[in-house]
Amino acid sequence: MVNQWIQQAAERRASDIHLEPTEDDRLRVRMRVDGDLRAVETVADGRKVMARLKVMAGLDVNERGMPLDGRVRVQTSSRGPIDLRMSTTPCLGGEKAVLRLIDNSRLGKTLEELGYTKRMLAAYKPIVELPYGLLLHVGPTGSGKTTSLYAVLTTVNKPEKNIQTVEDPVEYDIPGVTQTQVNHDQGLTFPKVLRALLRQDPNVILIGEIRDDATAEIALEASMTGHLVLSTLHANEAVGAVVRLLDMGMTPYSIAYSLRSVIAQRFVKKLCTSCRKQVPQTDEMVRLTGSDRPVFEAEGCKDCNRSGFDGRQPLYEFLPMTAGMKKAIYQDTTPDHLQAVALKSGMISMFADGMEKAFAGVTTVEEVLRATKGVKASAGPAAPAGPPRPRLAGPARPGAPNGAGTRPAVRPATARPAGAPRPPRPPAR
Ligand SMILES: [Zn+2]
């Protein structure tokens, strides 16, 4: 039964299998396909099924009171060997397990194959080829930002370069790259690994995610001292990355000096290419999209299980750090101001990227509007404003009486690696 679910998940290109206890030791099974959870079945003997899963993933069958984490490689008929990452959490009625299917077919994909438009690549590729600087990819969990990051890494992966990564966890094995997994239980944290690998003469450093001040500080310093640093950050839109770095105590100077670009991303459903067809926009759509070009829709066919959609692809927002943006970081870092400057100084908004894809038949206008809802209003539809954000400019900053330019008084202890040069500091302003 467990094997069948995995085979089925592989065939349907599911990203996750969810198993959760219901009443009477039964287990509800669902799969996430194209971003939505779909019911599969509810089965008896939940504990036995859970035990079987734990044995497969090399976990302790008798441990039911603590969260566990394991992985297993399974041979599938449709897609060959696939890796599964399994996590369990104790809950009412037993344990919930989620099996994530690690899609190795995403590995080695180029940025073109991931849906980056020609226009965006023309702007992004020269930045990727710079020898140093910080490139950030942001988005919600499961938005494919790690896949994007690996695609960037693939383009710079050459024998003459030393590429090292620190990840949590290492999901894909990339030939030619030294990958290190953090281990919190053993104190092997992001900052600790980073300080060590900076002593190993790296050209390119990939940091799985910037989660804390210490990691952010090392990332910025490394990118200012001759390394290309690639990383992800939790932010909903591209300018949110700048706000987040300031919030972590980074100075406007170090951000302006090191950050080269931010790409935000979010998935939309892809139209089925067998049954999509071009249609004129309704008046309401024209009002929302600001264009009367024809778009696409699909009614469903046997190729797409009557859904009209087949797979997913991200929309991207590309923010280059222009002179205008750098200036804005010193002056007024309220998200609204940064967003306005970003749009004025050449940012390709997620909405603009989405509409380009809607006109090309990749997705529908509805999907673009759904995915960009909550993203800050840009050229196009009147998107509802997001939740209020803390104002970061000016004297409101703790420990920074003169506003931007000074560090908060209290900093976590971040010992500098021996011999690592301190980057130049900004003159007092
Ligand atoms: Zn179809």
PDB file of N, CA and C in Angstrom, residues 280-368:
ATOM      1  N   PRO A 280     -10.545  36.707 -26.390  1.00  0.00           N
ATOM      2  CA  PRO A 280     -10.457  38.139 -26.073  1.00  0.00           C
ATOM      3  C   PRO A 280     -10.707  38.350 -24.572  1.00  0.00           C
ATOM      4  N   GLN A 281     -10.185  39.439 -24.039  1.00  0.00           N
ATOM      5  CA  GLN A 281     -10.417  39.736 -22.626  1.00  0.00           C
ATOM      6  C   GLN A 281     -11.804  40.355 -22.433  1.00  0.00           C
ATOM      7  N   THR A 282     -12.418  40.085 -21.292  1.00  0.00           N
ATOM      8  CA  THR A 282     -13.679  40.748 -20.957  1.00  0.00           C
ATOM      9  C   THR A 282     -13.360  42.193 -20.544  1.00  0.00           C
ATOM     10  N   ASP A 283     -14.373  43.043 -20.509  1.00  0.00           N
ATOM     11  CA  ASP A 283     -14.155  44.445 -20.125  1.00  0.00           C
ATOM     12  C   ASP A 283     -13.549  44.539 -18.729  1.00  0.00           C
ATOM     13  N   GLU A 284     -14.053  43.669 -17.831  1.00  0.00           N
ATOM     14  CA  GLU A 284     -13.557  43.654 -16.458  1.00  0.00           C
ATOM     15  C   GLU A 284     -12.056  43.313 -16.430  1.00  0.00           C
ATOM     16  N   MET A 285     -11.674  42.314 -17.244  1.00  0.00           N
ATOM     17  CA  MET A 285     -10.263  41.933 -17.297  1.00  0.00           C
ATOM     18  C   MET A 285      -9.405  43.066 -17.844  1.00  0.00           C
ATOM     19  N   VAL A 286      -9.911  43.722 -18.895  1.00  0.00           N
ATOM     20  CA  VAL A 286      -9.153  44.833 -19.491  1.00  0.00           C
ATOM     21  C   VAL A 286      -8.887  45.897 -18.427  1.00  0.00           C
ATOM     22  N   ARG A 287      -9.907  46.138 -17.594  1.00  0.00           N
ATOM     23  CA  ARG A 287      -9.755  47.136 -16.536  1.00  0.00           C
ATOM     24  C   ARG A 287      -8.639  46.703 -15.559  1.00  0.00           C
ATOM     25  N   LEU A 288      -8.606  45.411 -15.247  1.00  0.00           N
ATOM     26  CA  LEU A 288      -7.626  44.911 -14.277  1.00  0.00           C
ATOM     27  C   LEU A 288      -6.222  44.775 -14.858  1.00  0.00           C
ATOM     28  N   THR A 289      -6.154  44.410 -16.152  1.00  0.00           N
ATOM     29  CA  THR A 289      -4.827  44.154 -16.728  1.00  0.00           C
ATOM     30  C   THR A 289      -4.235  45.387 -17.404  1.00  0.00           C
ATOM     31  N   GLY A 290      -5.097  46.350 -17.723  1.00  0.00           N
ATOM     32  CA  GLY A 290      -4.599  47.559 -18.376  1.00  0.00           C
ATOM     33  C   GLY A 290      -4.162  47.325 -19.812  1.00  0.00           C
ATOM     34  N   SER A 291      -4.644  46.253 -20.432  1.00  0.00           N
ATOM     35  CA  SER A 291      -4.297  45.956 -21.821  1.00  0.00           C
ATOM     36  C   SER A 291      -5.460  45.205 -22.441  1.00  0.00           C
ATOM     37  N   ASP A 292      -5.658  45.350 -23.766  1.00  0.00           N
ATOM     38  CA  ASP A 292      -6.766  44.599 -24.371  1.00  0.00           C
ATOM     39  C   ASP A 292      -6.250  43.479 -25.284  1.00  0.00           C
ATOM     40  N   ARG A 293      -4.984  43.113 -25.092  1.00  0.00           N
ATOM     41  CA  ARG A 293      -4.444  42.001 -25.901  1.00  0.00           C
ATOM     42  C   ARG A 293      -5.167  40.704 -25.548  1.00  0.00           C
ATOM     43  N   PRO A 294      -5.336  39.808 -26.533  1.00  0.00           N
ATOM     44  CA  PRO A 294      -6.003  38.538 -26.227  1.00  0.00           C
ATOM     45  C   PRO A 294      -5.185  37.694 -25.237  1.00  0.00           C
ATOM     46  N   VAL A 295      -5.888  36.876 -24.466  1.00  0.00           N
ATOM     47  CA  VAL A 295      -5.225  36.008 -23.485  1.00  0.00           C
ATOM     48  C   VAL A 295      -5.633  34.551 -23.766  1.00  0.00           C
ATOM     49  N   PHE A 296      -5.365  33.669 -22.842  1.00  0.00           N
ATOM     50  CA  PHE A 296      -5.657  32.251 -23.076  1.00  0.00           C
ATOM     51  C   PHE A 296      -6.512  31.664 -21.960  1.00  0.00           C
ATOM     52  N   GLU A 297      -7.294  30.643 -22.326  1.00  0.00           N
ATOM     53  CA  GLU A 297      -7.962  29.848 -21.305  1.00  0.00           C
ATOM     54  C   GLU A 297      -8.048  28.411 -21.823  1.00  0.00           C
ATOM     55  N   ALA A 298      -8.405  27.481 -20.942  1.00  0.00           N
ATOM     56  CA  ALA A 298      -8.491  26.071 -21.353  1.00  0.00           C
ATOM     57  C   ALA A 298      -9.700  25.458 -20.687  1.00  0.00           C
ATOM     58  N   GLU A 299     -10.412  24.600 -21.449  1.00  0.00           N
ATOM     59  CA  GLU A 299     -11.611  24.006 -20.843  1.00  0.00           C
ATOM     60  C   GLU A 299     -11.341  22.617 -20.284  1.00  0.00           C
ATOM     61  N   GLY A 300     -10.182  22.070 -20.552  1.00  0.00           N
ATOM     62  CA  GLY A 300      -9.862  20.743 -20.025  1.00  0.00           C
ATOM     63  C   GLY A 300      -9.980  19.672 -21.089  1.00  0.00           C
ATOM     64  N   CYS A 301      -9.081  18.703 -21.039  1.00  0.00           N
ATOM     65  CA  CYS A 301      -9.111  17.590 -21.985  1.00  0.00           C
ATOM     66  C   CYS A 301      -8.553  16.359 -21.282  1.00  0.00           C
ATOM     67  N   LYS A 302      -8.345  15.275 -22.021  1.00  0.00           N
ATOM     68  CA  LYS A 302      -7.883  14.066 -21.348  1.00  0.00           C
ATOM     69  C   LYS A 302      -6.418  14.200 -20.903  1.00  0.00           C
ATOM     70  N   ASP A 303      -5.652  15.047 -21.592  1.00  0.00           N
ATOM     71  CA  ASP A 303      -4.245  15.220 -21.225  1.00  0.00           C
ATOM     72  C   ASP A 303      -4.067  15.889 -19.857  1.00  0.00           C
ATOM     73  N   CYS A 304      -5.061  16.703 -19.461  1.00  0.00           N
ATOM     74  CA  CYS A 304      -4.894  17.474 -18.216  1.00  0.00           C
ATOM     75  C   CYS A 304      -5.928  17.071 -17.180  1.00  0.00           C
ATOM     76  N   ASN A 305      -6.491  15.848 -17.329  1.00  0.00           N
ATOM     77  CA  ASN A 305      -7.512  15.375 -16.387  1.00  0.00           C
ATOM     78  C   ASN A 305      -8.689  16.348 -16.276  1.00  0.00           C
ATOM     79  N   ARG A 306      -9.031  16.995 -17.411  1.00  0.00           N
ATOM     80  CA  ARG A 306     -10.169  17.936 -17.479  1.00  0.00           C
ATOM     81  C   ARG A 306      -9.974  19.206 -16.647  1.00  0.00           C
ATOM     82  N   SER A 307      -8.756  19.443 -16.163  1.00  0.00           N
ATOM     83  CA  SER A 307      -8.573  20.611 -15.292  1.00  0.00           C
ATOM     84  C   SER A 307      -8.177  21.863 -16.075  1.00  0.00           C
ATOM     85  N   GLY A 308      -7.660  21.685 -17.278  1.00  0.00           N
ATOM     86  CA  GLY A 308      -7.201  22.829 -18.063  1.00  0.00           C
ATOM     87  C   GLY A 308      -5.774  23.246 -17.727  1.00  0.00           C
ATOM     88  N   PHE A 309      -5.229  22.642 -16.652  1.00  0.00           N
ATOM     89  CA  PHE A 309      -3.877  23.014 -16.230  1.00  0.00           C
ATOM     90  C   PHE A 309      -2.954  21.799 -16.228  1.00  0.00           C
ATOM     91  N   ASP A 310      -1.677  22.053 -16.390  1.00  0.00           N
ATOM     92  CA  ASP A 310      -0.709  20.973 -16.380  1.00  0.00           C
ATOM     93  C   ASP A 310       0.604  21.507 -15.807  1.00  0.00           C
ATOM     94  N   GLY A 311       0.848  21.239 -14.552  1.00  0.00           N
ATOM     95  CA  GLY A 311       2.097  21.669 -13.923  1.00  0.00           C
ATOM     96  C   GLY A 311       2.047  23.119 -13.455  1.00  0.00           C
ATOM     97  N   ARG A 312       3.167  23.566 -12.926  1.00  0.00           N
ATOM     98  CA  ARG A 312       3.243  24.931 -12.408  1.00  0.00           C
ATOM     99  C   ARG A 312       4.531  25.606 -12.880  1.00  0.00           C
ATOM    100  N   GLN A 313       4.549  26.905 -12.815  1.00  0.00           N
ATOM    101  CA  GLN A 313       5.753  27.668 -13.140  1.00  0.00           C
ATOM    102  C   GLN A 313       5.738  28.953 -12.316  1.00  0.00           C
ATOM    103  N   PRO A 314       6.890  29.425 -11.873  1.00  0.00           N
ATOM    104  CA  PRO A 314       6.855  30.660 -11.090  1.00  0.00           C
ATOM    105  C   PRO A 314       6.709  31.915 -11.954  1.00  0.00           C
ATOM    106  N   LEU A 315       6.110  32.943 -11.334  1.00  0.00           N
ATOM    107  CA  LEU A 315       6.232  34.305 -11.852  1.00  0.00           C
ATOM    108  C   LEU A 315       7.401  34.909 -11.096  1.00  0.00           C
ATOM    109  N   TYR A 316       8.126  35.807 -11.740  1.00  0.00           N
ATOM    110  CA  TYR A 316       9.292  36.397 -11.100  1.00  0.00           C
ATOM    111  C   TYR A 316       9.183  37.920 -11.040  1.00  0.00           C
ATOM    112  N   GLU A 317       9.827  38.467 -10.031  1.00  0.00           N
ATOM    113  CA  GLU A 317       9.964  39.916  -9.919  1.00  0.00           C
ATOM    114  C   GLU A 317      11.459  40.177  -9.839  1.00  0.00           C
ATOM    115  N   PHE A 318      11.960  41.041 -10.702  1.00  0.00           N
ATOM    116  CA  PHE A 318      13.403  41.254 -10.757  1.00  0.00           C
ATOM    117  C   PHE A 318      13.753  42.680 -10.341  1.00  0.00           C
ATOM    118  N   LEU A 319      14.493  42.802  -9.262  1.00  0.00           N
ATOM    119  CA  LEU A 319      14.891  44.115  -8.749  1.00  0.00           C
ATOM    120  C   LEU A 319      16.402  44.283  -8.858  1.00  0.00           C
ATOM    121  N   PRO A 320      16.866  45.061  -9.817  1.00  0.00           N
ATOM    122  CA  PRO A 320      18.299  45.342  -9.881  1.00  0.00           C
ATOM    123  C   PRO A 320      18.643  46.484  -8.930  1.00  0.00           C
ATOM    124  N   MET A 321      19.817  46.422  -8.295  1.00  0.00           N
ATOM    125  CA  MET A 321      20.203  47.497  -7.377  1.00  0.00           C
ATOM    126  C   MET A 321      20.832  48.631  -8.170  1.00  0.00           C
ATOM    127  N   THR A 322      19.991  49.507  -8.638  1.00  0.00           N
ATOM    128  CA  THR A 322      20.460  50.641  -9.432  1.00  0.00           C
ATOM    129  C   THR A 322      20.925  51.758  -8.492  1.00  0.00           C
ATOM    130  N   ALA A 323      21.512  52.793  -9.087  1.00  0.00           N
ATOM    131  CA  ALA A 323      21.946  53.948  -8.288  1.00  0.00           C
ATOM    132  C   ALA A 323      20.758  54.536  -7.533  1.00  0.00           C
ATOM    133  N   GLY A 324      19.608  54.563  -8.191  1.00  0.00           N
ATOM    134  CA  GLY A 324      18.403  55.105  -7.560  1.00  0.00           C
ATOM    135  C   GLY A 324      18.006  54.303  -6.328  1.00  0.00           C
ATOM    136  N   MET A 325      18.088  52.980  -6.421  1.00  0.00           N
ATOM    137  CA  MET A 325      17.733  52.128  -5.286  1.00  0.00           C
ATOM    138  C   MET A 325      18.714  52.316  -4.133  1.00  0.00           C
ATOM    139  N   LYS A 326      20.007  52.400  -4.476  1.00  0.00           N
ATOM    140  CA  LYS A 326      21.025  52.581  -3.427  1.00  0.00           C
ATOM    141  C   LYS A 326      20.769  53.867  -2.661  1.00  0.00           C
ATOM    142  N   LYS A 327      20.445  54.916  -3.414  1.00  0.00           N
ATOM    143  CA  LYS A 327      20.167  56.197  -2.791  1.00  0.00           C
ATOM    144  C   LYS A 327      18.948  56.085  -1.863  1.00  0.00           C
ATOM    145  N   ALA A 328      17.943  55.368  -2.334  1.00  0.00           N
ATOM    146  CA  ALA A 328      16.713  55.217  -1.548  1.00  0.00           C
ATOM    147  C   ALA A 328      16.990  54.497  -0.230  1.00  0.00           C
ATOM    148  N   ILE A 329      17.926  53.553  -0.243  1.00  0.00           N
ATOM    149  CA  ILE A 329      18.228  52.796   0.976  1.00  0.00           C
ATOM    150  C   ILE A 329      18.825  53.706   2.058  1.00  0.00           C
ATOM    151  N   TYR A 330      19.515  54.775   1.613  1.00  0.00           N
ATOM    152  CA  TYR A 330      20.061  55.723   2.586  1.00  0.00           C
ATOM    153  C   TYR A 330      19.012  56.717   3.090  1.00  0.00           C
ATOM    154  N   GLN A 331      17.976  56.917   2.263  1.00  0.00           N
ATOM    155  CA  GLN A 331      17.064  58.024   2.568  1.00  0.00           C
ATOM    156  C   GLN A 331      15.792  57.613   3.287  1.00  0.00           C
ATOM    157  N   ASP A 332      15.032  56.732   2.643  1.00  0.00           N
ATOM    158  CA  ASP A 332      13.713  56.423   3.179  1.00  0.00           C
ATOM    159  C   ASP A 332      13.412  54.970   2.855  1.00  0.00           C
ATOM    160  N   THR A 333      13.473  54.128   3.884  1.00  0.00           N
ATOM    161  CA  THR A 333      13.319  52.700   3.613  1.00  0.00           C
ATOM    162  C   THR A 333      11.931  52.183   3.961  1.00  0.00           C
ATOM    163  N   THR A 334      10.923  53.054   3.928  1.00  0.00           N
ATOM    164  CA  THR A 334       9.569  52.513   4.079  1.00  0.00           C
ATOM    165  C   THR A 334       9.293  51.683   2.825  1.00  0.00           C
ATOM    166  N   PRO A 335       8.621  50.532   2.981  1.00  0.00           N
ATOM    167  CA  PRO A 335       8.381  49.656   1.832  1.00  0.00           C
ATOM    168  C   PRO A 335       7.722  50.380   0.665  1.00  0.00           C
ATOM    169  N   ASP A 336       6.787  51.297   0.959  1.00  0.00           N
ATOM    170  CA  ASP A 336       6.097  51.993  -0.131  1.00  0.00           C
ATOM    171  C   ASP A 336       7.053  52.851  -0.953  1.00  0.00           C
ATOM    172  N   HIS A 337       7.951  53.525  -0.256  1.00  0.00           N
ATOM    173  CA  HIS A 337       8.908  54.367  -0.970  1.00  0.00           C
ATOM    174  C   HIS A 337       9.871  53.520  -1.784  1.00  0.00           C
ATOM    175  N   LEU A 338      10.389  52.448  -1.160  1.00  0.00           N
ATOM    176  CA  LEU A 338      11.316  51.565  -1.879  1.00  0.00           C
ATOM    177  C   LEU A 338      10.647  50.983  -3.124  1.00  0.00           C
ATOM    178  N   GLN A 339       9.363  50.586  -2.967  1.00  0.00           N
ATOM    179  CA  GLN A 339       8.642  49.996  -4.093  1.00  0.00           C
ATOM    180  C   GLN A 339       8.499  51.016  -5.226  1.00  0.00           C
ATOM    181  N   ALA A 340       8.169  52.247  -4.867  1.00  0.00           N
ATOM    182  CA  ALA A 340       7.995  53.293  -5.890  1.00  0.00           C
ATOM    183  C   ALA A 340       9.312  53.541  -6.622  1.00  0.00           C
ATOM    184  N   VAL A 341      10.410  53.618  -5.860  1.00  0.00           N
ATOM    185  CA  VAL A 341      11.715  53.848  -6.494  1.00  0.00           C
ATOM    186  C   VAL A 341      12.086  52.651  -7.357  1.00  0.00           C
ATOM    187  N   ALA A 342      11.821  51.440  -6.847  1.00  0.00           N
ATOM    188  CA  ALA A 342      12.162  50.225  -7.588  1.00  0.00           C
ATOM    189  C   ALA A 342      11.476  50.205  -8.950  1.00  0.00           C
ATOM    190  N   LEU A 343      10.175  50.529  -8.953  1.00  0.00           N
ATOM    191  CA  LEU A 343       9.428  50.517 -10.214  1.00  0.00           C
ATOM    192  C   LEU A 343       9.950  51.582 -11.172  1.00  0.00           C
ATOM    193  N   LYS A 344      10.375  52.703 -10.617  1.00  0.00           N
ATOM    194  CA  LYS A 344      10.884  53.799 -11.446  1.00  0.00           C
ATOM    195  C   LYS A 344      12.262  53.462 -12.007  1.00  0.00           C
ATOM    196  N   SER A 345      13.042  52.656 -11.244  1.00  0.00           N
ATOM    197  CA  SER A 345      14.422  52.440 -11.676  1.00  0.00           C
ATOM    198  C   SER A 345      14.635  51.050 -12.284  1.00  0.00           C
ATOM    199  N   GLY A 346      13.616  50.545 -12.958  1.00  0.00           N
ATOM    200  CA  GLY A 346      13.842  49.370 -13.794  1.00  0.00           C
ATOM    201  C   GLY A 346      13.464  48.014 -13.224  1.00  0.00           C
ATOM    202  N   MET A 347      12.711  47.984 -12.120  1.00  0.00           N
ATOM    203  CA  MET A 347      12.274  46.683 -11.633  1.00  0.00           C
ATOM    204  C   MET A 347      11.232  46.099 -12.584  1.00  0.00           C
ATOM    205  N   ILE A 348      11.348  44.787 -12.861  1.00  0.00           N
ATOM    206  CA  ILE A 348      10.295  44.094 -13.598  1.00  0.00           C
ATOM    207  C   ILE A 348       9.371  43.505 -12.543  1.00  0.00           C
ATOM    208  N   SER A 349       8.162  44.044 -12.431  1.00  0.00           N
ATOM    209  CA  SER A 349       7.270  43.609 -11.351  1.00  0.00           C
ATOM    210  C   SER A 349       6.718  42.216 -11.635  1.00  0.00           C
ATOM    211  N   MET A 350       6.256  41.553 -10.575  1.00  0.00           N
ATOM    212  CA  MET A 350       5.693  40.220 -10.733  1.00  0.00           C
ATOM    213  C   MET A 350       4.450  40.262 -11.622  1.00  0.00           C
ATOM    214  N   PHE A 351       3.703  41.341 -11.508  1.00  0.00           N
ATOM    215  CA  PHE A 351       2.507  41.480 -12.341  1.00  0.00           C
ATOM    216  C   PHE A 351       2.885  41.612 -13.819  1.00  0.00           C
ATOM    217  N   ALA A 352       3.905  42.427 -14.084  1.00  0.00           N
ATOM    218  CA  ALA A 352       4.347  42.606 -15.472  1.00  0.00           C
ATOM    219  C   ALA A 352       4.844  41.283 -16.051  1.00  0.00           C
ATOM    220  N   ASP A 353       5.609  40.541 -15.239  1.00  0.00           N
ATOM    221  CA  ASP A 353       6.100  39.237 -15.687  1.00  0.00           C
ATOM    222  C   ASP A 353       4.921  38.286 -15.906  1.00  0.00           C
ATOM    223  N   GLY A 354       3.944  38.353 -15.004  1.00  0.00           N
ATOM    224  CA  GLY A 354       2.769  37.493 -15.114  1.00  0.00           C
ATOM    225  C   GLY A 354       1.971  37.778 -16.374  1.00  0.00           C
ATOM    226  N   MET A 355       1.782  39.058 -16.679  1.00  0.00           N
ATOM    227  CA  MET A 355       0.998  39.396 -17.870  1.00  0.00           C
ATOM    228  C   MET A 355       1.745  38.983 -19.136  1.00  0.00           C
ATOM    229  N   GLU A 356       3.073  39.089 -19.125  1.00  0.00           N
ATOM    230  CA  GLU A 356       3.840  38.633 -20.286  1.00  0.00           C
ATOM    231  C   GLU A 356       3.566  37.138 -20.503  1.00  0.00           C
ATOM    232  N   LYS A 357       3.481  36.394 -19.380  1.00  0.00           N
ATOM    233  CA  LYS A 357       3.226  34.955 -19.476  1.00  0.00           C
ATOM    234  C   LYS A 357       1.767  34.663 -19.837  1.00  0.00           C
ATOM    235  N   ALA A 358       0.853  35.539 -19.416  1.00  0.00           N
ATOM    236  CA  ALA A 358      -0.560  35.346 -19.772  1.00  0.00           C
ATOM    237  C   ALA A 358      -0.760  35.582 -21.272  1.00  0.00           C
ATOM    238  N   PHE A 359      -0.108  36.601 -21.815  1.00  0.00           N
ATOM    239  CA  PHE A 359      -0.228  36.879 -23.247  1.00  0.00           C
ATOM    240  C   PHE A 359       0.440  35.785 -24.072  1.00  0.00           C
ATOM    241  N   ALA A 360       1.429  35.126 -23.501  1.00  0.00           N
ATOM    242  CA  ALA A 360       2.133  34.068 -24.219  1.00  0.00           C
ATOM    243  C   ALA A 360       1.436  32.710 -24.072  1.00  0.00           C
ATOM    244  N   GLY A 361       0.363  32.662 -23.264  1.00  0.00           N
ATOM    245  CA  GLY A 361      -0.376  31.410 -23.133  1.00  0.00           C
ATOM    246  C   GLY A 361       0.185  30.449 -22.100  1.00  0.00           C
ATOM    247  N   VAL A 362       1.121  30.915 -21.279  1.00  0.00           N
ATOM    248  CA  VAL A 362       1.685  30.051 -20.244  1.00  0.00           C
ATOM    249  C   VAL A 362       0.662  29.843 -19.127  1.00  0.00           C
ATOM    250  N   THR A 363      -0.052  30.918 -18.766  1.00  0.00           N
ATOM    251  CA  THR A 363      -1.023  30.819 -17.676  1.00  0.00           C
ATOM    252  C   THR A 363      -2.214  31.737 -17.953  1.00  0.00           C
ATOM    253  N   THR A 364      -3.150  31.798 -17.014  1.00  0.00           N
ATOM    254  CA  THR A 364      -4.349  32.630 -17.212  1.00  0.00           C
ATOM    255  C   THR A 364      -4.213  33.948 -16.446  1.00  0.00           C
ATOM    256  N   VAL A 365      -5.024  34.921 -16.836  1.00  0.00           N
ATOM    257  CA  VAL A 365      -5.045  36.201 -16.130  1.00  0.00           C
ATOM    258  C   VAL A 365      -5.471  35.978 -14.676  1.00  0.00           C
ATOM    259  N   GLU A 366      -6.444  35.070 -14.465  1.00  0.00           N
ATOM    260  CA  GLU A 366      -6.909  34.781 -13.097  1.00  0.00           C
ATOM    261  C   GLU A 366      -5.747  34.303 -12.229  1.00  0.00           C
ATOM    262  N   GLU A 367      -4.921  33.431 -12.770  1.00  0.00           N
ATOM    263  CA  GLU A 367      -3.789  32.913 -12.014  1.00  0.00           C
ATOM    264  C   GLU A 367      -2.799  34.031 -11.671  1.00  0.00           C
ATOM    265  N   VAL A 368      -2.569  34.927 -12.633  1.00  0.00           N
ATOM    266  CA  VAL A 368      -1.650  36.045 -12.390  1.00  0.00           C
ATOM    267  C   VAL A 368      -2.190  36.928 -11.275  1.00  0.00           C
TER     268      VAL A 368
END
